[in-house]
């Protein structure tokens, strides 16, 4: 037996087995549409493609089944993430209503650096290990440049044109 069709509440499922009789791939129907998953020889899910509430999603996992890369449709457009082996997101790119955001996080998934488009232009943010904003660069409300450098308590200096 290499394939099995099963009825389900949402329609049907297709189960594909390898020559050892272990799960190799699975196609299921669910409340958002459908899902396709691929498994390694240890029966850990290493890839999945699925419908979700905002469109579709695609995930790649390591050999232990831990997702490390994901692409999905979001409320304002596409989203892309890269995670470490502990499942913490270390890089994220996403579309927003104002444009895009790029974040780089530490190994705990805490934001360390961000670039974003805002209502006044572009914005750059640098955070320390405690999550305190220590450097900000962006246009002000009049379109002039703003640079701020701060200590852990938010005390610092700013530079703006005259």
XYZ file of C-alpha atoms in Angstrom:
162
model
C 0.000 0.000 0.000
C 1.536 3.338 -1.043
C -1.490 5.666 -0.963
C -4.711 5.854 0.963
C -7.777 8.010 0.356
C -9.803 8.786 3.460
C -13.056 10.693 3.838
C -13.054 13.525 6.381
C -15.495 16.102 7.743
C -14.141 18.670 5.277
C -13.914 16.401 2.220
C -11.085 13.937 1.893
C -7.480 13.208 2.707
C -4.739 11.601 0.645
C -2.029 9.796 2.604
C 1.133 8.755 0.734
C 3.477 6.224 2.328
C 7.109 5.424 1.561
C 8.330 1.885 0.797
C 8.742 1.257 4.547
C 5.059 2.059 5.048
C 5.787 5.337 6.858
C 4.100 8.656 6.126
C 5.842 10.519 3.268
C 3.219 13.096 2.242
C -0.251 14.160 3.271
C -2.912 16.152 1.451
C -5.838 17.168 3.653
C -8.861 19.392 3.413
C -9.614 21.708 6.319
C -11.669 24.766 7.259
C -9.452 27.157 5.231
C -9.206 24.955 2.128
C -6.369 22.478 1.991
C -2.901 21.596 3.217
C -0.060 19.605 1.693
C 2.780 18.343 3.897
C 5.982 16.456 3.108
C 7.738 14.300 5.722
C 11.314 13.010 6.022
C 12.256 9.364 6.683
C 11.880 9.972 10.451
C 8.283 11.135 9.766
C 9.036 14.749 10.729
C 7.223 17.408 8.682
C 9.864 19.269 6.633
C 7.657 21.293 4.277
C 4.052 22.426 4.137
C 1.881 24.432 1.808
C -1.541 25.513 3.012
C -4.437 27.870 2.581
C -5.041 30.264 5.482
C -7.449 33.081 6.364
C -5.468 35.678 4.360
C -4.359 33.533 1.397
C -1.630 30.910 1.450
C 1.436 29.937 3.439
C 4.573 27.897 2.814
C 6.918 26.626 5.537
C 10.252 24.798 5.432
C 11.386 22.929 8.556
C 14.649 21.361 9.687
C 15.051 17.572 10.025
C 13.483 17.701 13.488
C 10.319 19.316 12.133
C 11.079 22.792 13.542
C 9.933 25.504 11.080
C 12.901 27.674 10.015
C 11.507 29.623 7.050
C 8.028 30.818 6.278
C 6.289 32.771 3.552
C 2.658 33.749 3.881
C -0.019 36.151 2.777
C -0.879 38.705 5.463
C -3.455 41.440 5.962
C -1.433 44.022 3.977
C 0.482 41.705 1.626
C 3.307 39.195 1.898
C 5.323 38.120 4.930
C 8.651 36.283 5.128
C 10.430 35.007 8.229
C 13.570 33.084 9.126
C 13.788 31.325 12.494
C 16.661 29.751 14.425
C 16.673 26.088 15.517
C 14.753 27.002 18.681
C 11.871 28.418 16.640
C 12.605 32.077 17.438
C 12.164 34.451 14.501
C 15.507 36.171 13.776
C 14.578 37.947 10.535
C 11.252 39.206 9.309
C 10.096 41.083 6.232
C 6.490 42.109 5.818
C 4.246 44.389 3.849
C 2.233 46.949 5.801
C -0.319 49.597 4.917
C 2.552 52.133 4.758
C 5.026 50.010 2.795
C 7.423 47.475 4.273
C 9.223 46.500 7.460
C 12.503 44.614 7.901
C 13.448 43.427 11.375
C 16.547 41.643 12.631
C 16.155 39.968 16.007
C 18.526 38.374 18.490
C 18.511 34.604 19.138
C 15.672 35.052 21.638
C 13.470 36.619 18.958
C 13.733 40.118 20.453
C 14.036 42.965 17.952
C 17.555 44.427 17.637
C 17.328 46.408 14.397
C 14.469 47.631 12.265
C 13.887 49.495 9.043
C 10.392 50.598 8.098
C 8.495 52.874 5.798
C 6.359 55.358 7.746
C 3.945 58.192 7.047
C 6.896 60.631 6.780
C 9.366 58.422 4.864
C 11.850 55.801 6.061
C 12.757 54.946 9.635
C 15.726 53.142 11.181
C 15.742 51.846 14.751
C 18.534 50.212 16.769
C 17.802 48.550 20.112
C 20.080 47.231 22.849
C 19.877 43.740 24.402
C 17.180 44.929 26.854
C 14.980 46.182 24.019
C 15.616 49.871 24.718
C 15.605 52.140 21.659
C 19.109 53.633 21.547
C 19.310 55.055 18.003
C 16.475 56.452 15.877
C 16.794 57.946 12.397
C 13.778 59.218 10.480
C 12.273 62.310 8.838
C 10.330 64.652 11.104
C 6.774 65.818 10.336
C 8.171 68.578 8.080
C 10.329 66.182 6.052
C 13.618 67.193 7.720
C 16.089 64.660 9.117
C 16.064 63.515 12.745
C 18.772 61.491 14.497
C 18.439 60.503 18.130
C 20.978 58.681 20.307
C 19.785 57.575 23.743
C 20.969 55.680 26.800
C 19.062 52.811 28.422
C 16.790 55.251 30.253
C 15.816 57.171 27.135
C 18.033 60.139 27.929
C 20.074 61.345 25.004
C 20.694 63.844 22.301
C 18.976 64.536 19.026
C 20.201 66.145 15.881
C 17.843 67.987 13.545
C 18.477 70.663 10.906
C 18.042 74.301 11.952
